[in-house]
Coordinates of C-alpha atoms and ligand atoms in Angstrom, one line a residue:
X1 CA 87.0 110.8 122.9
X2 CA 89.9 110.4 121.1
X3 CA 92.3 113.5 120.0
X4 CA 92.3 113.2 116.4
X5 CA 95.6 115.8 116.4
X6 CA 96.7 112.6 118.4
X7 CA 99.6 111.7 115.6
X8 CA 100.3 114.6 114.2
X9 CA 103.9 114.5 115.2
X10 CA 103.9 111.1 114.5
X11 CA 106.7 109.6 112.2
X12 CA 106.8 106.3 111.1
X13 CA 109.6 104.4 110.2
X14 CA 110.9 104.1 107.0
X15 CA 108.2 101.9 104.7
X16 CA 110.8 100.0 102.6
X17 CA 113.9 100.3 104.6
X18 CA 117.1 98.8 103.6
X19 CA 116.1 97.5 100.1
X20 CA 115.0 101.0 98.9
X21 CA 115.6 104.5 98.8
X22 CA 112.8 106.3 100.4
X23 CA 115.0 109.5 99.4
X24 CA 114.8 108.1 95.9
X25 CA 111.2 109.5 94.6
X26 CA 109.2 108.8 92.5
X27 CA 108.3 105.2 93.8
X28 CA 106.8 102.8 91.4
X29 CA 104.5 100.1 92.8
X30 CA 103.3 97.8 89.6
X31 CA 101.3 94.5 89.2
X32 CA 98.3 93.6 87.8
X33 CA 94.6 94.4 89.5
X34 CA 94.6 90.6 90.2
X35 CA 96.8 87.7 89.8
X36 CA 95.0 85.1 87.5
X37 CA 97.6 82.1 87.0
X38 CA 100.9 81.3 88.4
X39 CA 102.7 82.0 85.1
X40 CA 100.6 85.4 84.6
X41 CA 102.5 87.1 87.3
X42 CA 105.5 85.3 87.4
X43 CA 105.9 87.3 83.6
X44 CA 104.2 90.5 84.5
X45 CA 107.1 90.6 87.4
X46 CA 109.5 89.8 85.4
X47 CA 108.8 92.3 82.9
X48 CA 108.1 95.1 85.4
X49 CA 111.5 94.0 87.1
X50 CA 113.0 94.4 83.4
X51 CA 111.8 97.9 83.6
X52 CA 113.1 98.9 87.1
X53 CA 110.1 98.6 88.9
X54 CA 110.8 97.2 92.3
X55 CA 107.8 96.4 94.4
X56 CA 104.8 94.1 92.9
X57 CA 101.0 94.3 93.5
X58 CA 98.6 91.5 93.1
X59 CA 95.3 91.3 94.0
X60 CA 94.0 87.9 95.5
X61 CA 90.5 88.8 96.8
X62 CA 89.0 91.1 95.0
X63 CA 86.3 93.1 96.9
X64 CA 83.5 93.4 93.9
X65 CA 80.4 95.5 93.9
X66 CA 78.4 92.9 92.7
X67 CA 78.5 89.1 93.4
X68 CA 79.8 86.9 90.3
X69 CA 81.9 88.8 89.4
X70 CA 85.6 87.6 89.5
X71 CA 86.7 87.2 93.3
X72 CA 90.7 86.8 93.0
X73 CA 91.8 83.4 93.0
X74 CA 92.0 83.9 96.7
X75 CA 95.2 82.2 98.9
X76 CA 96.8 79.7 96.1
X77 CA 97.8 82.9 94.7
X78 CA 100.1 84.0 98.4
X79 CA 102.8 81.0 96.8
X80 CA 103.0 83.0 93.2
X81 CA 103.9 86.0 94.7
X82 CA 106.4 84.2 97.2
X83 CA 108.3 82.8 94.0
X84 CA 108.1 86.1 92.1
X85 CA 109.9 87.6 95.1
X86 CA 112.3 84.6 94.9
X87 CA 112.9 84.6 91.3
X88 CA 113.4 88.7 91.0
X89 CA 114.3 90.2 94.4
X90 CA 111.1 92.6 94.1
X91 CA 108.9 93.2 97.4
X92 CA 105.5 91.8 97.2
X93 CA 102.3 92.5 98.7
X94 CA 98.6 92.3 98.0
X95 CA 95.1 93.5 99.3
X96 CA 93.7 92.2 102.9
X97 CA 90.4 93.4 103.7
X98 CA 89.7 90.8 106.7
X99 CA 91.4 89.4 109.2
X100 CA 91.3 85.9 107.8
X101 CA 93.2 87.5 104.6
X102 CA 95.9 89.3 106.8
X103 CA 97.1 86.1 108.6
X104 CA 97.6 84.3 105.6
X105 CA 99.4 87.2 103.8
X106 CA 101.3 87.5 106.9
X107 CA 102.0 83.7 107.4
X108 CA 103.2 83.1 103.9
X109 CA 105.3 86.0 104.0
X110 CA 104.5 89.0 102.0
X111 CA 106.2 92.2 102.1
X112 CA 103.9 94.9 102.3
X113 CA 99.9 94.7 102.7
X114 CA 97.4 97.5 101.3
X115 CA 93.6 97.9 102.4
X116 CA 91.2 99.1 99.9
X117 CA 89.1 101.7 99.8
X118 CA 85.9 100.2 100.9
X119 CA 87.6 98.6 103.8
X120 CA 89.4 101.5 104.8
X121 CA 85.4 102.6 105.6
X122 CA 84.1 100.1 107.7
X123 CA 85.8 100.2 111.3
X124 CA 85.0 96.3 112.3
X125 CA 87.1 95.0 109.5
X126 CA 89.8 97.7 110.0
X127 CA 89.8 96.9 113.8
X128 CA 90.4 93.3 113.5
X129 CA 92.7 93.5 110.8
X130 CA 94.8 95.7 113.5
X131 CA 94.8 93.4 115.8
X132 CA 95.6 90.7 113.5
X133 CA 98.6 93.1 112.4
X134 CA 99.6 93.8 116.2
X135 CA 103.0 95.3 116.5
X136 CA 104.2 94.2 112.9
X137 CA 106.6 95.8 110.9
X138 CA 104.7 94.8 107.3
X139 CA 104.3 97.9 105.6
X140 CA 100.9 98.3 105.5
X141 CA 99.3 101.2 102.8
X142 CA 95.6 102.6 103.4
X143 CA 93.8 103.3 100.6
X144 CA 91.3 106.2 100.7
X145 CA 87.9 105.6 101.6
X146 CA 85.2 105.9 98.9
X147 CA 83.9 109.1 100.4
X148 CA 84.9 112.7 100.1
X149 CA 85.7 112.9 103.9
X150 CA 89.4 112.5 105.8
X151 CA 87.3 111.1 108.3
X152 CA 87.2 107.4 108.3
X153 CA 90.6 107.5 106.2
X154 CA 92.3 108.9 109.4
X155 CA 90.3 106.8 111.9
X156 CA 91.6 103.7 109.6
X157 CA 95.4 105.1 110.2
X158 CA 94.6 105.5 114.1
X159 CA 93.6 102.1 114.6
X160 CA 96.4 100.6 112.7
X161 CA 98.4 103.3 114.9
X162 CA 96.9 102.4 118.2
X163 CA 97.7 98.8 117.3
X164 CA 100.8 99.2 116.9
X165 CA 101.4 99.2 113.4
X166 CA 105.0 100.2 112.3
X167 CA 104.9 101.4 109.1
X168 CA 102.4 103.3 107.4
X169 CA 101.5 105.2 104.3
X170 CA 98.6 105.8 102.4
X171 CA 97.1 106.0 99.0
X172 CA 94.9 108.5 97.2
X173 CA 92.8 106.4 94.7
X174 CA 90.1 109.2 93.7
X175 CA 86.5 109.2 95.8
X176 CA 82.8 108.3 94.7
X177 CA 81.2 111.8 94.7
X178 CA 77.9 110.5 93.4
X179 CA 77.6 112.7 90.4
X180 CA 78.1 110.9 86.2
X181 CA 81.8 111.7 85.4
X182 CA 84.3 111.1 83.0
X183 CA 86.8 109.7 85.3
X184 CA 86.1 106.1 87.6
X185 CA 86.5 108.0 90.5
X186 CA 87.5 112.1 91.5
X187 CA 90.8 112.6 92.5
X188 CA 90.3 115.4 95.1
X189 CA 93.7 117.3 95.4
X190 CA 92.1 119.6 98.5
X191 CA 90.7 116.7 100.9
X192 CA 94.1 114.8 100.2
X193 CA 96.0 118.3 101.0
X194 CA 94.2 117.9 104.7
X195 CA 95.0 114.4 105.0
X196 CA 98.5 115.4 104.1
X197 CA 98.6 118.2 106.5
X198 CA 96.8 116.1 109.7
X199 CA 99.4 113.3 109.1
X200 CA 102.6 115.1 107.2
X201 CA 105.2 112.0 108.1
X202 CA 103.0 109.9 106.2
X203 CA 104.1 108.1 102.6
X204 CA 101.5 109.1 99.8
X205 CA 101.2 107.2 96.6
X206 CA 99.0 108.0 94.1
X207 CA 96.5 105.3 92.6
X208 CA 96.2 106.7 88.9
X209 CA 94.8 103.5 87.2
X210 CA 91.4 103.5 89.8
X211 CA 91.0 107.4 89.7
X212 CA 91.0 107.2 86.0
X213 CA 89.5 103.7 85.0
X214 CA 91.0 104.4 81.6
X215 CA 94.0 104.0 80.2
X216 CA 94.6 107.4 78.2
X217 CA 94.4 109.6 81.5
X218 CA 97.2 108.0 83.4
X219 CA 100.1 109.9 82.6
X220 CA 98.1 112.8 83.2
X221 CA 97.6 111.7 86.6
X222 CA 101.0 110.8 87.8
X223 CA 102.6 114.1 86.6
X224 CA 100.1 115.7 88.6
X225 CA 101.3 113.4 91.7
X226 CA 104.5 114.2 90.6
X227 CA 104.1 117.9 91.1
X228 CA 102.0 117.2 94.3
X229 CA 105.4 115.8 95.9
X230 CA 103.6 112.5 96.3
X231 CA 106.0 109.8 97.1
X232 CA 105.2 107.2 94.1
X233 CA 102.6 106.0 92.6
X234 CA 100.8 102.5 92.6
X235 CA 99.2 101.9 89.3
X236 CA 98.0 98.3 87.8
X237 CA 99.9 96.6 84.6
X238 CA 98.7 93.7 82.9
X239 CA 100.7 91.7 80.1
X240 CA 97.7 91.7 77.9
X241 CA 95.3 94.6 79.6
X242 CA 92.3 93.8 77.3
X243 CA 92.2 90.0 78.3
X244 CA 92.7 90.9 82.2
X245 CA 90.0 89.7 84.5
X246 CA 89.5 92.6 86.2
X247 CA 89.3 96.1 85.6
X248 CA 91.1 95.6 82.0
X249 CA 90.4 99.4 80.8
X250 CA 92.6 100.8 83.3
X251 CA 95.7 98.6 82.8
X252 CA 98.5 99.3 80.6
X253 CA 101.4 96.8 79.8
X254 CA 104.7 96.9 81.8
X255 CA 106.4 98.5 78.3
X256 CA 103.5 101.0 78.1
X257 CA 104.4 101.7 81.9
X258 CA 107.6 102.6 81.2
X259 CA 107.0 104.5 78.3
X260 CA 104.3 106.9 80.0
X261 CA 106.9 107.2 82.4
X262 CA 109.7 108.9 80.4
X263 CA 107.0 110.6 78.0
X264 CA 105.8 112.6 80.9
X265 CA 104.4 116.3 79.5
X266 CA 106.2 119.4 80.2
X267 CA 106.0 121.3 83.6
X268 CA 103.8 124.2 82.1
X269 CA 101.2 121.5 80.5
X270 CA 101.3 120.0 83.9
X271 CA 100.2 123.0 85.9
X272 CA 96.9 123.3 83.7
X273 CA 96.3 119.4 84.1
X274 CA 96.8 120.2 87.8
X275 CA 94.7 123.6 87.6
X276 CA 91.8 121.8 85.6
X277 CA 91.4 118.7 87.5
X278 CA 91.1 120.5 90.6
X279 CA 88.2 122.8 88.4
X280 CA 86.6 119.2 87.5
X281 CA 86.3 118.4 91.4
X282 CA 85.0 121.7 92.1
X283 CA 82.3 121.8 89.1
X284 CA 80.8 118.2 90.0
X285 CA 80.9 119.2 93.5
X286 CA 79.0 122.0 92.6
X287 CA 76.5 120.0 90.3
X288 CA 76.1 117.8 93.1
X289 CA 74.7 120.6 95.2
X290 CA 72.3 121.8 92.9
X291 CA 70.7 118.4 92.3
X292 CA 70.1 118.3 96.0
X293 CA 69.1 121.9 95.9
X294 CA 66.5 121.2 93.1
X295 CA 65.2 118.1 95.5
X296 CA 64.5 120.1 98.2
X297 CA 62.8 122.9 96.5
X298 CA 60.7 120.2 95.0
X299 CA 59.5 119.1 98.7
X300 CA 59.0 122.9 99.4
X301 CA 56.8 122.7 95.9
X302 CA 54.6 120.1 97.8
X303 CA 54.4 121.8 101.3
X304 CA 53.2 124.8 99.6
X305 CA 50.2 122.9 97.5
X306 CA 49.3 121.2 100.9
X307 CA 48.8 124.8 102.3
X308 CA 47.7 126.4 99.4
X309 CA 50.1 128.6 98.4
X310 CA 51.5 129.9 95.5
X311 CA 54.6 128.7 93.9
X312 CA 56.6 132.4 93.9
X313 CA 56.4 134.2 96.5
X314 CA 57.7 137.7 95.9
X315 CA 59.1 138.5 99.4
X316 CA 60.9 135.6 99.5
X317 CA 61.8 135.8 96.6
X318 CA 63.8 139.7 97.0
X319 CA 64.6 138.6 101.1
X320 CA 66.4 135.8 99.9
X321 CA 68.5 137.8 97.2
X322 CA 69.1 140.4 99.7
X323 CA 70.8 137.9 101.7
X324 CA 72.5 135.8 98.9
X325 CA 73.9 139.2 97.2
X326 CA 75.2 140.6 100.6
X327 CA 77.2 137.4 100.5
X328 CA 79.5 138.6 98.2
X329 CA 81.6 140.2 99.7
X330 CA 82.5 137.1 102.2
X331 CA 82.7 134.8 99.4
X332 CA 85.0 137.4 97.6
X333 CA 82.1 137.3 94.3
X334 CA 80.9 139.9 92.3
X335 CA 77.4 140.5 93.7
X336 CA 76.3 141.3 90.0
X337 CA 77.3 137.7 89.5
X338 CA 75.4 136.3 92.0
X339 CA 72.5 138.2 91.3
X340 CA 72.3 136.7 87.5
X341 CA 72.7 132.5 89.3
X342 CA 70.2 133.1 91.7
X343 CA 67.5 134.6 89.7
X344 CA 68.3 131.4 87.1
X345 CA 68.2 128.8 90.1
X346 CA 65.0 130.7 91.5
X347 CA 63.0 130.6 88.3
X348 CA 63.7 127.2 87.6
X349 CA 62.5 126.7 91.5
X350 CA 59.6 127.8 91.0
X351 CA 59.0 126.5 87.5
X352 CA 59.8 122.6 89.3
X353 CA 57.2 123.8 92.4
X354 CA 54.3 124.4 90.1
Ligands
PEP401 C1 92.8 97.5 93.7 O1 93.8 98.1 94.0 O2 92.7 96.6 92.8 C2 91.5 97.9 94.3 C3 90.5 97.1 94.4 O3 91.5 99.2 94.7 P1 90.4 100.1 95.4 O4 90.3 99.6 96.8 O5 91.1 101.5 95.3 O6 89.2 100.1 94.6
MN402 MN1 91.8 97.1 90.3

């Protein structure tokens, strides 16, 4: 088995060397979610050049939940972002998510790949998409995977690693934690942090525009990145965001870019934004748990009919508050506290079991 402190030491060279400033934070990596025509992102580069922005993303297979839905225009696109690069000097790169995808991104001679979050899951693809990348020095950026866990975000890294892979850096795009929630997807500062802390010569960006899946949150976001130390962000810009042909909610113009960009809130405003979206991960992690919770009391409900037993059962009932309240201490609570929630979650127990 592998030693997953392996590449802790492990320091990569420089992701954009030469052309720019790695020392220069924060990075700004623009483009739309997908290229659509030729003279669609030949104008969103130029714009986003205009603005200072000097590496351009472009989707070109879009991995969709459902089928029928808008794919990416697929290779024709790989000669768009080729004459972009010609026409404004900016680095270029797109979404693989098989091998198939990286040896044509690679033969028509893009700058930097990323792989998206539900490929960064599935260890086949990932695999053969490191041996397609060998010993290349392509930049290649690895999107978080969809769930809460470091796991299969690091294994992703390792293979790419273990291929050979020269220059890495990853991406927090917010995770699926299952529960309804105002935001597309839950930035989790703390899992990051331990990413972060298993792999510290690693590049982060952050991926606002699929964390938030709207448009009025973004700035939000990337201050919070900013304050995180992150190295840049990648976030999607469209010319015309409500026309796009994917994911048009989350993209903002490459003027509205730059605006949220100087218009950035004050540090204090930033530290609550910070404080409460870290509260926001914790609360629907917590919700989460008590719809399990309520689940499996509701089995217990059954098991108890089949025996025929009654719903509360009084010595349970006090044994499990002795335990819960002598928790406190450990979990630095007020036992007083945790008296109140558990007689709540109890009652309603018992009021689901009967
Ligand atoms: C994208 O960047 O357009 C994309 C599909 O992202 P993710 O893999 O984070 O969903
Ligand atoms: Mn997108």
């Amino acid at each position: 088995m592998m030693n997953k402190d392996k590449y802790h030491n492990y320091s990569p060279e420089p992701l954009w060397p030469g052309i720019i400033n790695n020392e220069e934070p924060p990075l700004i990596i623009a483009g739309p979610c997908s290229a659509e025509t030729r003279e669609q992102l030949l104008s969103t580069a130029r714009e986003l050049h205009g603005h200072g922005v000097k590496i351009l993303r472009a989707g070109i297979w879009k991995p969709r939940t459902y089928p029928g839905d808008f794919e990416g225009v697929g290779e024709d696109a790989l000669s768009w972002l080729i004459e972009a690069k010609m026409e404004t000097g900016m680095l270029v790169g797109t979404e693989v998510g098989t091998a198939a995808h990286t040896e044509k991104a690679l033969g028509a001679g893009l700058d930097f790949l990323w792989i998206g979050a539900r490929t960064t899951a599935s260890p086949f693809a990932i695999q053969e998409i490191a041996e397609v990348l060998g010993g290349s020095s392509v930049p290649v950026l690895v999107k978080n995977p969809l769930n809460p866990s470091i796991d299969f975000w690091k294994g992703a890294v390792y293979r790419l690693l273990e291929a050979g892979v020269k220059r890495i850096g990853l991406i927090h795009r917010g995770f699926d934690i299952g529960v309804p929630k105002d935001l597309r997807n839950t930035p989790l500062w703390s899992v990051v942090a331990e990413m972060r802390r298993d792999l510290p010569h690693l590049s982060i960006y952050l991926d606002p525009s699929h964390i938030a899946g709207r448009r009025d949150y973004l700035g939000k976001l990337i201050q919070v990145a900013y304050l995180l130390k992150y190295d840049g962000i990648m976030i999607e810009s469209h010319l015309n965001p409500d026309k796009a042909w994917s994911d048009r909610n989350q993209q903002i113009t490459p003027s509205e870019l730059a605006e949220t960009i100087s218009n950035l809130p004050m540090v204090s405003e930033q530290q609550l934004y910070l404080l409460r979206d870290e509260l926001r991960g914790v609360d629907e992690r917590l919700l989460l748990l008590l719809s399990i919770r309520r689940k499996l009391s509701g089995e217990i409900g059954g098991v108890k009919r089949a025996y025929g037993l009654t719903a509360y059962q009084e010595t349970q009932y006090l044994s499990k508050l002795k335990e819960i309240t002598s928790a406190a201490k450990l979990y630095d609570l007020p036992e007083e506290l945790l008296r109140h929630l558990y007689a709540i979650i109890h009652d309603d127990s018992v009021f689901l079991q009967k």
